[in-house]
CSV table of C-alpha atoms in Angstrom, one decimal:
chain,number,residue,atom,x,y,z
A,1,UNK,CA,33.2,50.1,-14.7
A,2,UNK,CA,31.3,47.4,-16.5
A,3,UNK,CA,33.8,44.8,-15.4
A,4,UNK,CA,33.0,46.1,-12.2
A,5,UNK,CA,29.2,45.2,-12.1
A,6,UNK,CA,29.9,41.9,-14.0
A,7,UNK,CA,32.1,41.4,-11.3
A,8,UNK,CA,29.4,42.3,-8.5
A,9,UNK,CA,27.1,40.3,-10.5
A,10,UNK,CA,28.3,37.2,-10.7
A,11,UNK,CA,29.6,37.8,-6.6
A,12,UNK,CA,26.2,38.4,-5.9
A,13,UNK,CA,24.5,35.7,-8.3
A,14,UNK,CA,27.1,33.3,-6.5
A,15,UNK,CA,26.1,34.3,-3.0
A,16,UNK,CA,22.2,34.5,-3.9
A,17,UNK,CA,22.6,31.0,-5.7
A,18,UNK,CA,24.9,29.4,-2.8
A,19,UNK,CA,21.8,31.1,-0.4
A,20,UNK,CA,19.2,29.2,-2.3
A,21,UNK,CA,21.0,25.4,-2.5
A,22,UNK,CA,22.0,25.8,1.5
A,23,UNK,CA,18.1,27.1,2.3
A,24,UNK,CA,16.7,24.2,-0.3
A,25,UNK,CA,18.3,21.7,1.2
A,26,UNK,CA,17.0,22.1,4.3
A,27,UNK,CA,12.8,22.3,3.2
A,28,UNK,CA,13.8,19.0,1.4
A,29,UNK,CA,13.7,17.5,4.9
A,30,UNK,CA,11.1,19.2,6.4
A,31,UNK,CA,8.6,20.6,3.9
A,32,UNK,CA,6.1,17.1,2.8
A,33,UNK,CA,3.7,17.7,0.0
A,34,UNK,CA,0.3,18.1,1.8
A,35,UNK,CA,-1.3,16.0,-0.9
A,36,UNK,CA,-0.5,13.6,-3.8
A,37,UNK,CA,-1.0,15.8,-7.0
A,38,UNK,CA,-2.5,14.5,-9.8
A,39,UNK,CA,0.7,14.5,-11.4
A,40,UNK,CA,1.8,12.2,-8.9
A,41,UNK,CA,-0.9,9.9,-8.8
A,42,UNK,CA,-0.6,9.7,-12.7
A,43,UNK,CA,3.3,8.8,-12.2
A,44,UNK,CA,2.6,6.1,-9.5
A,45,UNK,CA,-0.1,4.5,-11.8
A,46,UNK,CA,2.5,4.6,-15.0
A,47,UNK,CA,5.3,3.2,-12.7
A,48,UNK,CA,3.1,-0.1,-12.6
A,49,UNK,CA,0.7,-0.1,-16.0
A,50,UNK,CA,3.7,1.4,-17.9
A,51,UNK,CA,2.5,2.0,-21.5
A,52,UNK,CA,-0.5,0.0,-21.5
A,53,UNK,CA,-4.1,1.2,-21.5
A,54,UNK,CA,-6.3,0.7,-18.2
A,55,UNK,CA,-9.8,-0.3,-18.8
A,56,UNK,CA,-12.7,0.3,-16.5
A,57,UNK,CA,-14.3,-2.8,-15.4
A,58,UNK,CA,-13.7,-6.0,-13.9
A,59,UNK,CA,-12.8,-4.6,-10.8
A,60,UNK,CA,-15.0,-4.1,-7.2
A,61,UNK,CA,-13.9,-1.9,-4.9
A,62,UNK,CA,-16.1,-2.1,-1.4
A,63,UNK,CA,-15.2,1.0,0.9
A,64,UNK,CA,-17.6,2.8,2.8
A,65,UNK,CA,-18.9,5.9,0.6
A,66,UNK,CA,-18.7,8.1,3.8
A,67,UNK,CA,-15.9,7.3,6.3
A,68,UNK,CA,-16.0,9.2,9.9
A,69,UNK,CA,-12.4,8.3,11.1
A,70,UNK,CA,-10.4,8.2,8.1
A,71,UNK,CA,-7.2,6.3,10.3
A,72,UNK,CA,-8.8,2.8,9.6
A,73,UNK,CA,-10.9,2.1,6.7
A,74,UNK,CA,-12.4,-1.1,6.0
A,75,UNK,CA,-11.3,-2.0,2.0
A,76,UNK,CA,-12.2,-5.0,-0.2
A,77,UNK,CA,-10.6,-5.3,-3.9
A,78,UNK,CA,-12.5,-8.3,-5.8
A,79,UNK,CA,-11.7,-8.8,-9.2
A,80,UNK,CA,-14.0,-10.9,-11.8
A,81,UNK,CA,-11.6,-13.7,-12.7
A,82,UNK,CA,-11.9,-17.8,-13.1
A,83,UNK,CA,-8.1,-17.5,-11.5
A,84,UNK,CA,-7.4,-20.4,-13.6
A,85,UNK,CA,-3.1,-20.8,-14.8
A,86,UNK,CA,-4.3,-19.1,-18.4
A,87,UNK,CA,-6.7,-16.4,-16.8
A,88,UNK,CA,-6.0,-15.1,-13.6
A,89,UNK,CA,-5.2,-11.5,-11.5
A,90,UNK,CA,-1.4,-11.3,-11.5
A,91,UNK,CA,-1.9,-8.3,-8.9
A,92,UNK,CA,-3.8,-5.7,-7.6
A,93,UNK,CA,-2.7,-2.0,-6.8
A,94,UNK,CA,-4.6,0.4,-5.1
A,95,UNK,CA,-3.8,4.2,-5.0
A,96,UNK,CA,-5.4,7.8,-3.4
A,97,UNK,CA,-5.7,11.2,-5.2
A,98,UNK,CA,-5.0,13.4,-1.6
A,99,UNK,CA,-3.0,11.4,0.5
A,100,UNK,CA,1.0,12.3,1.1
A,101,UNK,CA,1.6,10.4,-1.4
A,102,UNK,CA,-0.4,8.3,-4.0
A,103,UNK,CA,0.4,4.4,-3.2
A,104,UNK,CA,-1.7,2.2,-0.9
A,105,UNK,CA,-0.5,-0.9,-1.5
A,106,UNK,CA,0.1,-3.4,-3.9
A,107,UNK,CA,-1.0,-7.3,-3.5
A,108,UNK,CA,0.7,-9.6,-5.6
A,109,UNK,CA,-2.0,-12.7,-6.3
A,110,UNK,CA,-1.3,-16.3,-8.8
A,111,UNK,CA,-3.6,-18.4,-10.1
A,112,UNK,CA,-3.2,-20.3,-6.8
A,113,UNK,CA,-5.1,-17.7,-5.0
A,114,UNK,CA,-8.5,-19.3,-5.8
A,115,UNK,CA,-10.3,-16.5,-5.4
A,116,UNK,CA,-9.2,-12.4,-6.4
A,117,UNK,CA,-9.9,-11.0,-3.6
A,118,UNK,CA,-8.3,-8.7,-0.9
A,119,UNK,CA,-9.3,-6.6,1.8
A,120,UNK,CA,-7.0,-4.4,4.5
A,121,UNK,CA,-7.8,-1.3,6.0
A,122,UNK,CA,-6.6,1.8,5.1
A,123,UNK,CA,-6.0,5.5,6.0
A,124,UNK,CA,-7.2,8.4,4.2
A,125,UNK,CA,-6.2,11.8,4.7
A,126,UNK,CA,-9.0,13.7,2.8
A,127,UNK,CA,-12.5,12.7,0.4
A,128,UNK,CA,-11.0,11.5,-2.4
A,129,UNK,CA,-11.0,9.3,-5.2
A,130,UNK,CA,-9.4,5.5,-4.6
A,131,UNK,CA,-8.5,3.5,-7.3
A,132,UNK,CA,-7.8,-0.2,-7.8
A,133,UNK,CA,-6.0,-1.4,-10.4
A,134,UNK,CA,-5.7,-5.3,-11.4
A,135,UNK,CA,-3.1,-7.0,-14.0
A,136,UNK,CA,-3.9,-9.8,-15.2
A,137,UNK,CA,-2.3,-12.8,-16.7
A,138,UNK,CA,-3.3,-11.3,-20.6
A,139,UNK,CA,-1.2,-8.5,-19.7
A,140,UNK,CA,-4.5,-6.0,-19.5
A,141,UNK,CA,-5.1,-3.5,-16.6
A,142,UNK,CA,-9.0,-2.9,-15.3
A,143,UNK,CA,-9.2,-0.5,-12.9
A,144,UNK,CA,-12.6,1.4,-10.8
A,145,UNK,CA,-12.5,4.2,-9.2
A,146,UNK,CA,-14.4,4.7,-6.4
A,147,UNK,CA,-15.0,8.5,-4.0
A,148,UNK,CA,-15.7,8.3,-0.4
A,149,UNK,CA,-16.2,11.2,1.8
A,150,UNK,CA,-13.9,11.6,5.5
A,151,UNK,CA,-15.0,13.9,8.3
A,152,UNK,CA,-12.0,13.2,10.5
A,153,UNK,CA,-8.8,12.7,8.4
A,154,UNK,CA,-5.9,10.7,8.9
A,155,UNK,CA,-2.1,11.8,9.3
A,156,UNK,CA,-2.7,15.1,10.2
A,157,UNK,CA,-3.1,15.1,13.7
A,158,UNK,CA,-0.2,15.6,16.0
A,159,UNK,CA,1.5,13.1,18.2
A,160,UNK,CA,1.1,14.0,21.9
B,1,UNK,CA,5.3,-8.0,17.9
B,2,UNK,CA,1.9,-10.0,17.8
B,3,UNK,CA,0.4,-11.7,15.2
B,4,UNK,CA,-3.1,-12.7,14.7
B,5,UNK,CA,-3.5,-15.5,12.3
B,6,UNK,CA,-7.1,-17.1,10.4
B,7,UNK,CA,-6.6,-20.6,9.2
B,8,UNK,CA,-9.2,-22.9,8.8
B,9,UNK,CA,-7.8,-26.2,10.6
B,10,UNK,CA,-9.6,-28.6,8.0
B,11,UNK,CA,-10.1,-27.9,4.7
B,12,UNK,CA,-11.4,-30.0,1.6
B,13,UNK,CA,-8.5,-30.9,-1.1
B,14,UNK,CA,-9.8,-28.1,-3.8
B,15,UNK,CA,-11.8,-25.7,-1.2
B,16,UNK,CA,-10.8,-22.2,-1.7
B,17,UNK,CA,-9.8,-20.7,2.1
B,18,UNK,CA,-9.8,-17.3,3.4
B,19,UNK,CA,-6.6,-16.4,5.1
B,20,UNK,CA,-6.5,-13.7,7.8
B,21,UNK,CA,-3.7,-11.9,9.7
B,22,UNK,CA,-3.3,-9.3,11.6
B,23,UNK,CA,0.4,-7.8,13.0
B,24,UNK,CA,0.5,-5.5,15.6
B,25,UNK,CA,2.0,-2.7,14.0
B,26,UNK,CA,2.1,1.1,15.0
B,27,UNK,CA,2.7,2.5,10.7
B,28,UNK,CA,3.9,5.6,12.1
B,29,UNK,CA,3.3,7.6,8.3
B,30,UNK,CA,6.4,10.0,8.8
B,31,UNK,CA,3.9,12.7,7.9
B,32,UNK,CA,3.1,13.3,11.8
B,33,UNK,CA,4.6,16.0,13.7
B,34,UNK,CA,5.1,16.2,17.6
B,35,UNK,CA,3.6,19.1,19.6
B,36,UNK,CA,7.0,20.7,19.2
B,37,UNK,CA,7.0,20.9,15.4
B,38,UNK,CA,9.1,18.1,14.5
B,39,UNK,CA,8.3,14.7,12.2
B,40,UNK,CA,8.1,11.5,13.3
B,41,UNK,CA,10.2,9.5,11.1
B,42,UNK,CA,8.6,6.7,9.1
B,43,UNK,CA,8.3,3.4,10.6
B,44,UNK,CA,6.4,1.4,9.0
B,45,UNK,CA,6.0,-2.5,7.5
B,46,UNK,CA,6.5,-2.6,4.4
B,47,UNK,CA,6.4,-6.0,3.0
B,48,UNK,CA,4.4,-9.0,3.7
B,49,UNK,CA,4.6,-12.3,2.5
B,50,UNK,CA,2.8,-15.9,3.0
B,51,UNK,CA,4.0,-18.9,2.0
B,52,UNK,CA,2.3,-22.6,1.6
B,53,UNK,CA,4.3,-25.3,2.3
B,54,UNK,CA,7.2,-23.4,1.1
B,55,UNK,CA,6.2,-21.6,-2.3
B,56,UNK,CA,4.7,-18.2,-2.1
B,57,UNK,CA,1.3,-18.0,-2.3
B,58,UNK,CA,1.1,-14.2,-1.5
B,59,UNK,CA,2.6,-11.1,-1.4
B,60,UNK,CA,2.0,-7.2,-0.7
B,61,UNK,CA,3.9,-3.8,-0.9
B,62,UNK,CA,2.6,-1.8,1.9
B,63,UNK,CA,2.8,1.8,2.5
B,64,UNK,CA,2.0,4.5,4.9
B,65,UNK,CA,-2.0,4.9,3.9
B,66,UNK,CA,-2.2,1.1,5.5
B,67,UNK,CA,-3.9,1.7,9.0
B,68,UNK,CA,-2.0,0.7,12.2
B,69,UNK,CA,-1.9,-2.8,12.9
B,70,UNK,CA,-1.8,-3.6,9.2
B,71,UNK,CA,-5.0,-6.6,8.3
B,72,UNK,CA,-4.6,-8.7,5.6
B,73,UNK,CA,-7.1,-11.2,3.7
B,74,UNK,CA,-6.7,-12.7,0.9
B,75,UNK,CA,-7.8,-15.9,-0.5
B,76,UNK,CA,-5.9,-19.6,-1.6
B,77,UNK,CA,-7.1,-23.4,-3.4
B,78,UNK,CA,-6.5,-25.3,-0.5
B,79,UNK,CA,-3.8,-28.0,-2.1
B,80,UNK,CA,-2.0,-30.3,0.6
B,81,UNK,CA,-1.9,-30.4,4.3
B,82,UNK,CA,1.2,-28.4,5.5
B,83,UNK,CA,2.2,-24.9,6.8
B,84,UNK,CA,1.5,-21.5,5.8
B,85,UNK,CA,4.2,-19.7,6.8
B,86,UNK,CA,3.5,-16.0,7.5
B,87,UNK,CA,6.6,-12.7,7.3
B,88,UNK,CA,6.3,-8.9,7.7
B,89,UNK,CA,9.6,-6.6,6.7
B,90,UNK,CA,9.3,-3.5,7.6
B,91,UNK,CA,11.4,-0.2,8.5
B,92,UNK,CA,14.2,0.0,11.5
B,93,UNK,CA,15.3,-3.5,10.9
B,94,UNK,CA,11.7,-4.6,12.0
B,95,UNK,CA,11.0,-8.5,11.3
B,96,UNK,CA,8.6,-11.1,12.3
B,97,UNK,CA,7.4,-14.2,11.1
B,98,UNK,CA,4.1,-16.9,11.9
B,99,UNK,CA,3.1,-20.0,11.3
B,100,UNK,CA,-0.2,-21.7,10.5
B,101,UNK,CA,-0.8,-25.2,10.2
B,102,UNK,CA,-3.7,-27.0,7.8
B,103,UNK,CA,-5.0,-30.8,7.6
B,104,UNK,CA,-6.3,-31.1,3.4
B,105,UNK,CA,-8.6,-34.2,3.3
């Protein structure tokens, strides 16, 4: 009798289990996060500060504090640097809190660059918080952080 | 597969020059869906890079929040006459290159 249940059990575990892989496979194509969590904006900034601490300062970020079309943002990065071969932005990153997912893009800069300054445009799906981070040649990371507000969001809308 | 390119012609040996491009680009996010319910898959650029008079001067990681038609600045010591050479990777094999040509006096 009790081999009998273990038996119908484990069947049943087996089948449930089998169920779950076969039915979690499929979301994994379908189902997108509707927003990068914090956790993943805190994995994308660690994938490119690694261990070190970021510091607040340095770093301008000019973005319109409220944004009506949120499919094309004006966005300037500046960073306070003499971009000279000992002291100079090695790169900028800039990432979002509520987008699909946390990266905007990274700009890669040298001391040949003059000036440390960047502007694209950008989409945002939601008000949010953007933040720029900039390495530079010391091997610090400044960062600001910086929220605008979006009426009409990016991304969402369908294709017709 | 149209590129808009800014280069001062002339520039003073020392000046520091704004460069601006512009790639005609659709960044489809692979977030969209169609009225039907399914995604549109990603297609997006993904790397650009410029280059004066052959080293790289510049480089950037793109990713879906970069609006359609991505727009680049960005900033460089104006060293030697020559050519800035412009190149944008992206998704489905995509691949297109510009040139820009400078006189340093």
């Amino acid at each position: 009798m009790m081999d009998n249940q273990d038996q119908t059990t484990r069947r049943h575990f087996l089948a449930v289990a089998g169920g779950a892989a076969v039915a979690g496979a499929v979301p994994v194509l379908t189902v997108r996060p509707a927003g990068a969590t914090p956790a993943m904006l805190a994995a994308a900034i660690r994938d490119v500060v690694g261990a070190a601490v970021v510091h607040t300062g340095k770093v301008k970020l000019d973005i319109p504090p409220l944004v009506e079309n949120g499919n094309t943002v004006p966005m300037t990065v500046s960073v306070a640097s003499p971009m000279t071969a000992e002291d100079h932005v090695k790169s900028i990153h800039v990432f979002n809190e509520k987008n699909p997912q946390p990266n905007i893009g990274n700009f890669v800069l040298g001391p040949r660059a003059g000036r440390a300054v960047v502007s694209t445009r950008i989409r945002l799906a939601d008000s949010q918080k953007i933040k720029a981070i900039a390495h530079l040649a010391d091997g610090s990371f400044w960062s600001v952080s910086v929220d605008v507000v979006v009426t009409l969001a990016a991304c969402t809308e369908e294709v017709i | 597969m149209a590129a808009l390119i800014n280069v001062p012609p002339k520039a003073k040996r020392g000046d520091v020059i704004e460069i601006k491009t512009l790639m005609s680009h659709i960044m489809e996010t692979g977030y969209r869906r169609t009225a039907a319910g399914d995604i549109v898959p990603r297609d997006i650029i993904t790397s650009f890079s410029c280059r004066y008079n052959g080293s790289e001067i510049f480089r950037a990681d793109l990713f879906p929040a970069i609006a359609a038609n991505p727009f680049i600045s960005f900033y460089t010591v104006a060293t030697d006459s020559g050519t800035f050479e412009f190149e944008w990777i992206g998704d489905r094999g995509f691949s297109a290159t510009a040139k820009a040509a400078i006189t340093v006096e």
